[in-house]
Coordinates of N, CA and C in Angstrom, one line a residue:
X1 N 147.4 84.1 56.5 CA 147.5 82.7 56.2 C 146.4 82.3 55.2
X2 N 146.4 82.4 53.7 CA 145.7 81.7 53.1 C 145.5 80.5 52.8
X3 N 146.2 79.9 52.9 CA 146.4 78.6 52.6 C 145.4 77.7 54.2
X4 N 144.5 78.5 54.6 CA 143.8 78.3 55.4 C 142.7 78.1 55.6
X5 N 141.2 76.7 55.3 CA 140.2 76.6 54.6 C 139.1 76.5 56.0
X6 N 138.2 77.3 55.8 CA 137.1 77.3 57.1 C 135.6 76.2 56.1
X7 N 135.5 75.1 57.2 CA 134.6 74.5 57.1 C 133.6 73.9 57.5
X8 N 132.7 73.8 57.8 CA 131.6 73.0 59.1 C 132.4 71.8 59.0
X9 N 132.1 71.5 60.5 CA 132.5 70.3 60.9 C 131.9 69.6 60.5
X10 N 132.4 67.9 60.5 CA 132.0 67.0 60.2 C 132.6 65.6 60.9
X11 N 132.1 64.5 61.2 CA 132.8 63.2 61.8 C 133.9 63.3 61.8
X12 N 134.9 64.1 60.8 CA 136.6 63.3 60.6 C 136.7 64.2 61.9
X13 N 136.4 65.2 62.3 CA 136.7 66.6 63.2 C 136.4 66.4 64.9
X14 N 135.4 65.1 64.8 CA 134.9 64.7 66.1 C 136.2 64.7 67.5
X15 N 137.4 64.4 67.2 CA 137.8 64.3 68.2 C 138.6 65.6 68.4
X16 N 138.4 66.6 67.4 CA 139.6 67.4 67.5 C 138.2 68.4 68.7
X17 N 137.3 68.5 68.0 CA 136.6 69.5 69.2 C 136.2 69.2 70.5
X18 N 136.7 67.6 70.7 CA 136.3 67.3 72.1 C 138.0 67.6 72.8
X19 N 139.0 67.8 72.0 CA 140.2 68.1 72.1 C 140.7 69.4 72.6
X20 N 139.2 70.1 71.8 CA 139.4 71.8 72.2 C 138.5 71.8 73.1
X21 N 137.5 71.3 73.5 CA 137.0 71.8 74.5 C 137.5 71.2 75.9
X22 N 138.2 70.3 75.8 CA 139.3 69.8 77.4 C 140.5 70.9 77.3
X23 N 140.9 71.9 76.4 CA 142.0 72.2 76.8 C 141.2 73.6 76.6
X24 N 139.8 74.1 76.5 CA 139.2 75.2 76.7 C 138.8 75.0 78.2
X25 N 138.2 74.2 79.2 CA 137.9 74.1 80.0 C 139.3 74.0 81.4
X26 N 140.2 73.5 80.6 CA 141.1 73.1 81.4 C 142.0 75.1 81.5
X27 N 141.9 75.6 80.5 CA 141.8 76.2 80.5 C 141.8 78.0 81.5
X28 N 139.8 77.4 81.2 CA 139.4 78.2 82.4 C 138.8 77.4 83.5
X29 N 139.8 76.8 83.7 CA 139.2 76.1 85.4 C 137.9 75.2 85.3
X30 N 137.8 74.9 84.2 CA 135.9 74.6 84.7 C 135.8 73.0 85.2
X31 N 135.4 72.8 85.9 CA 135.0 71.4 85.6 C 135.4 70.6 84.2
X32 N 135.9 69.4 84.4 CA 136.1 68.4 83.0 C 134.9 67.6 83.4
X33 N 133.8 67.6 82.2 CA 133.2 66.6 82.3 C 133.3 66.0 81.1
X34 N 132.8 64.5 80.4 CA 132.3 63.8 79.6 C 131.4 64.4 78.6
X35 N 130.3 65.3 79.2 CA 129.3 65.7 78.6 C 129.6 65.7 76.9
X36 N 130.4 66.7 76.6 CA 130.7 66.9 75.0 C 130.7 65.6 74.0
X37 N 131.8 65.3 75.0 CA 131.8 63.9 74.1 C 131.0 62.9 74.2
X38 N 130.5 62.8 74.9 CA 129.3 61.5 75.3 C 128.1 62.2 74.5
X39 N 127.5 63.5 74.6 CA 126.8 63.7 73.7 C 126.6 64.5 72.1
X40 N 128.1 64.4 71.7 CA 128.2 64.8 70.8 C 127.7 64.7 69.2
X41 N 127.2 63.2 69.5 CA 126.9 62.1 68.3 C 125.6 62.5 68.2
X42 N 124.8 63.1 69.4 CA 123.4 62.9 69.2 C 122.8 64.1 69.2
X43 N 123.7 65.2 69.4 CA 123.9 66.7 69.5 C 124.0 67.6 68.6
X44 N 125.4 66.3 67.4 CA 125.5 67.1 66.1 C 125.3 67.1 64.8
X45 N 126.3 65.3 65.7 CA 126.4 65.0 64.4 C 125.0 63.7 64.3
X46 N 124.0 64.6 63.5 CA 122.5 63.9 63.7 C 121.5 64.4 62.5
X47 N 120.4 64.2 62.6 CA 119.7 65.0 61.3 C 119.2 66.8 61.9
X48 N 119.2 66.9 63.6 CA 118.7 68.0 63.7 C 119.6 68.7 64.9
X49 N 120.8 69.1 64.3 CA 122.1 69.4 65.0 C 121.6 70.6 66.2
X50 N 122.0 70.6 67.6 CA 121.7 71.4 68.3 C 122.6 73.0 68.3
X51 N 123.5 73.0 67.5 CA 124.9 73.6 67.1 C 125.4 73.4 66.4
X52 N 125.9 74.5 65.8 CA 127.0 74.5 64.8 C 128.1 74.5 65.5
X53 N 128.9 74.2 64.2 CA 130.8 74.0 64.3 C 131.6 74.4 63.0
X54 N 132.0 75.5 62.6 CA 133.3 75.7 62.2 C 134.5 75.3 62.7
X55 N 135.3 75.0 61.8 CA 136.4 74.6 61.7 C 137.5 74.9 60.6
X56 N 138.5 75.3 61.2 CA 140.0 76.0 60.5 C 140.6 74.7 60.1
X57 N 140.7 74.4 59.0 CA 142.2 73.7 58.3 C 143.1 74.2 57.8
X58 N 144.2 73.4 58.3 CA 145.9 73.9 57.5 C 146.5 72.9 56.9
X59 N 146.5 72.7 55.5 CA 147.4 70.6 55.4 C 146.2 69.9 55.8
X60 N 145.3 70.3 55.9 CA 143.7 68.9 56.0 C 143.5 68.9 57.6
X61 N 144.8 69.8 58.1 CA 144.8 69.3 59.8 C 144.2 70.4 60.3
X62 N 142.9 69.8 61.4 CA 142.4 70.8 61.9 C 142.8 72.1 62.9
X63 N 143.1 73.1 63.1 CA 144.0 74.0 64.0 C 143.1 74.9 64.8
X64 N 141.8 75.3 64.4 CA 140.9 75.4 65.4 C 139.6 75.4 65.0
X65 N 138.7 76.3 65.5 CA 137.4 76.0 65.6 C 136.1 77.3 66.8
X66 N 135.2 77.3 65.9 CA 134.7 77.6 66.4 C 133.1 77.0 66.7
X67 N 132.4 76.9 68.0 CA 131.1 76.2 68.4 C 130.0 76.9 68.8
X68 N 128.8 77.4 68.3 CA 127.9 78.3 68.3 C 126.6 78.1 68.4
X69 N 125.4 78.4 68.8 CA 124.0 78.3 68.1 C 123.3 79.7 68.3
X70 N 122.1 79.3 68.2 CA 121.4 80.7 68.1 C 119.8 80.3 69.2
X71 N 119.9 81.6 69.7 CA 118.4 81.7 70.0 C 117.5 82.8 69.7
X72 N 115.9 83.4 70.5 CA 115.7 84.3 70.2 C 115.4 85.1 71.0
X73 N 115.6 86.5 70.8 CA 115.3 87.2 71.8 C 114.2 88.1 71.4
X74 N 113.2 88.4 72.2 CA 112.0 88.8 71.5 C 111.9 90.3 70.7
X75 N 113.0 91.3 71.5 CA 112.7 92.7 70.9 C 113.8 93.1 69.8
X76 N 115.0 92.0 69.7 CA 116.1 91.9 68.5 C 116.0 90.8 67.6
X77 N 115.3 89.8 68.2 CA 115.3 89.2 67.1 C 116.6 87.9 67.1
X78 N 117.2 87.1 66.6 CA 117.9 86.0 66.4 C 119.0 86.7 66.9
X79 N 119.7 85.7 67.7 CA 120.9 86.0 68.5 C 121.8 84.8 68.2
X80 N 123.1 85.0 67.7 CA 124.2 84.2 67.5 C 124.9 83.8 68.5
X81 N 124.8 82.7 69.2 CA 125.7 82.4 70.4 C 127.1 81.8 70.3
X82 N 128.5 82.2 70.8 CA 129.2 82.0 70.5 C 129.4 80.6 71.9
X83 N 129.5 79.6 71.7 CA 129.9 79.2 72.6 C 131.4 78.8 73.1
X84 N 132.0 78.4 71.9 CA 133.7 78.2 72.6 C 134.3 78.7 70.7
X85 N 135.8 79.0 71.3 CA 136.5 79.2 70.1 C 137.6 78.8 70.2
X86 N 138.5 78.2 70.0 CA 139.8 77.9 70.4 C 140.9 77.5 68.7
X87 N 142.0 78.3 68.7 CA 143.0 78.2 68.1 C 144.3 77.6 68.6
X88 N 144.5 76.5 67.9 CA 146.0 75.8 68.7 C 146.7 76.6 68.7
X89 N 147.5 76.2 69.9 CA 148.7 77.1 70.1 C 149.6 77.7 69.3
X90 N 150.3 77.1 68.6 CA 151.2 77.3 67.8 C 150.7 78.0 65.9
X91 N 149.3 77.9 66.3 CA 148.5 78.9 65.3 C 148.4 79.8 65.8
X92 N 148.2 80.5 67.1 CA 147.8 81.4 67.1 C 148.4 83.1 66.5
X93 N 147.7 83.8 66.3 CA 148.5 85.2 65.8 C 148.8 84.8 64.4
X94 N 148.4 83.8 63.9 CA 148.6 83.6 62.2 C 147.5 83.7 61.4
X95 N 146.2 84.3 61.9 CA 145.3 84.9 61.1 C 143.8 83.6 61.1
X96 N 144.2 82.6 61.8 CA 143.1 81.4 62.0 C 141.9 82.1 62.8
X97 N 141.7 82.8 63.6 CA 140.7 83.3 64.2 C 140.3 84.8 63.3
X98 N 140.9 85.2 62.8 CA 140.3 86.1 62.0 C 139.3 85.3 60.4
X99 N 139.8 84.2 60.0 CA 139.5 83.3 59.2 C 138.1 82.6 59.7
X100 N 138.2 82.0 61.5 CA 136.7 81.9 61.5 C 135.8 82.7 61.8
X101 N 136.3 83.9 62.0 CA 135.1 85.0 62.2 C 134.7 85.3 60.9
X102 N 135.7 85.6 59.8 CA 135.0 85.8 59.0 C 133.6 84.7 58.3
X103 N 134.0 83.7 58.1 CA 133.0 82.6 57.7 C 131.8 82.8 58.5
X104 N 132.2 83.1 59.7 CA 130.8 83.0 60.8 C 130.0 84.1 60.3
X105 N 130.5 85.3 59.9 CA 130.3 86.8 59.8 C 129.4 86.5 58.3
X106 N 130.1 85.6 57.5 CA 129.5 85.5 56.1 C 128.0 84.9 55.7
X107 N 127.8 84.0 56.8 CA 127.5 82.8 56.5 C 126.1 83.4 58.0
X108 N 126.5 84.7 58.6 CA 124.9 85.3 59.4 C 124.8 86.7 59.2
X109 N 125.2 87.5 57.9 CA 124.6 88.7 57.7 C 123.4 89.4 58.2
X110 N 122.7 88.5 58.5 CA 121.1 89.6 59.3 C 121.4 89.0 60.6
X111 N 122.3 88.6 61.3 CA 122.3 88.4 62.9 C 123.2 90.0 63.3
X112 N 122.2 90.9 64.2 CA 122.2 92.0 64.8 C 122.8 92.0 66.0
X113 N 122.8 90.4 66.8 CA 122.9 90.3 68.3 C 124.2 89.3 68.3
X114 N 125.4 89.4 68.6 CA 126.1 88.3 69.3 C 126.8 88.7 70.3
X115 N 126.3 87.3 71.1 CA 127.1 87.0 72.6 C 128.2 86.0 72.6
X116 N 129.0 86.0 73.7 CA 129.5 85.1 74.0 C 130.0 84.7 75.2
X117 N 130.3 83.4 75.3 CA 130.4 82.5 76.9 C 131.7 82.9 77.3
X118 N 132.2 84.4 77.7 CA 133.8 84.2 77.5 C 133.5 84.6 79.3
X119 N 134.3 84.3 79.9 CA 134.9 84.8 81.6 C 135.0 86.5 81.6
X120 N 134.3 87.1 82.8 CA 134.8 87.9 82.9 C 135.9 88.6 82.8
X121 N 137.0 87.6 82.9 CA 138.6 87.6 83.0 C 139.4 88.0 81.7
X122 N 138.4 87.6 81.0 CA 138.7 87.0 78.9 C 138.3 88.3 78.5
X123 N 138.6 89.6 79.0 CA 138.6 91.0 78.0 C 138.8 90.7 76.5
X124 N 140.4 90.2 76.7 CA 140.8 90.2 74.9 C 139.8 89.6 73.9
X125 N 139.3 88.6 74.6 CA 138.2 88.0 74.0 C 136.8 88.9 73.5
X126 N 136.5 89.9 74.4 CA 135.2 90.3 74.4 C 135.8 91.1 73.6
X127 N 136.8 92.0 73.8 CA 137.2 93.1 73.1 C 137.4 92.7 71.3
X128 N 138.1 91.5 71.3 CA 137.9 90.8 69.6 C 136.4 90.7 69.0
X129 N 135.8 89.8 69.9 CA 134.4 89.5 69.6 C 134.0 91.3 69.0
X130 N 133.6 92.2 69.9 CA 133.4 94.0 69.4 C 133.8 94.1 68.4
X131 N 134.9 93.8 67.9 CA 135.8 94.6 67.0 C 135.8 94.1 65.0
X132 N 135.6 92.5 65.7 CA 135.5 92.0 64.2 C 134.0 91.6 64.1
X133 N 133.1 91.7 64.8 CA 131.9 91.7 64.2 C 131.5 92.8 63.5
X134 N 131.3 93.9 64.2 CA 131.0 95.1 63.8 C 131.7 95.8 63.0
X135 N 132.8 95.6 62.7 CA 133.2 96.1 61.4 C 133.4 96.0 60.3

């Protein structure tokens, strides 16, 4: 899918990621809380963002997204945290999640360490995360 543009989020995108994260949670069972959205304003979109956000567009319209920060770990060094990734449905398997890994991948060439918050349950997930970082 080229016609497919990866970009940091920004305000216009505010509701689409509190969109992905109720149907990521809803997802895997988690608790629905408010949290995201109630602190999202002061979290991101701010002068000293606690996280980043990628974001997939198709037609201007957002289709998914990925939510991340970083911390450090003392004997590697900066670690990339994946925290949620989600591709709408009817995107999926059309190259949108290969599109934000790449940007993520571009945009932290000296990050050696990435995790992610996936469920034990979420193989395919962990098995992607392996496959397209490291190669």
């Amino acid at each position: 899918m080229s016609d497919i543009k990866v970009l940091h989020a920004n305000k216009v995108h505010k509701e689409f990621i509190i969109h992905a994260n109720r149907i990521i949670n809803n997802t895997n069972e988690t608790e629905q809380t408010k949290g995201l959205e109630l602190n999202i304003d002061k979290d991101y979109f701010c002068d000293r963002p606690k996280f980043k956000c990628l974001i997939a567009e198709k037609d201007n319209k957002p289709v998914g997204m990925i939510l991340y920060s970083y911390f450090y770990w003392a004997n590697d060094g900066e670690v990339l945290w994946i925290s949620q990734m989600f591709v709408e449905q009817e995107y999926r398997k059309c190259g949108v999640f290969f599109k934000l890994i790449e940007k993520l991948r571009e945009e932290n060439k000296d990050i050696k360490i990435v995790s992610c918050a996936t469920g034990e349950e979420n193989k395919r997930m962990q098995k992607n995360i392996k496959i397209l970082w490291w190669t």
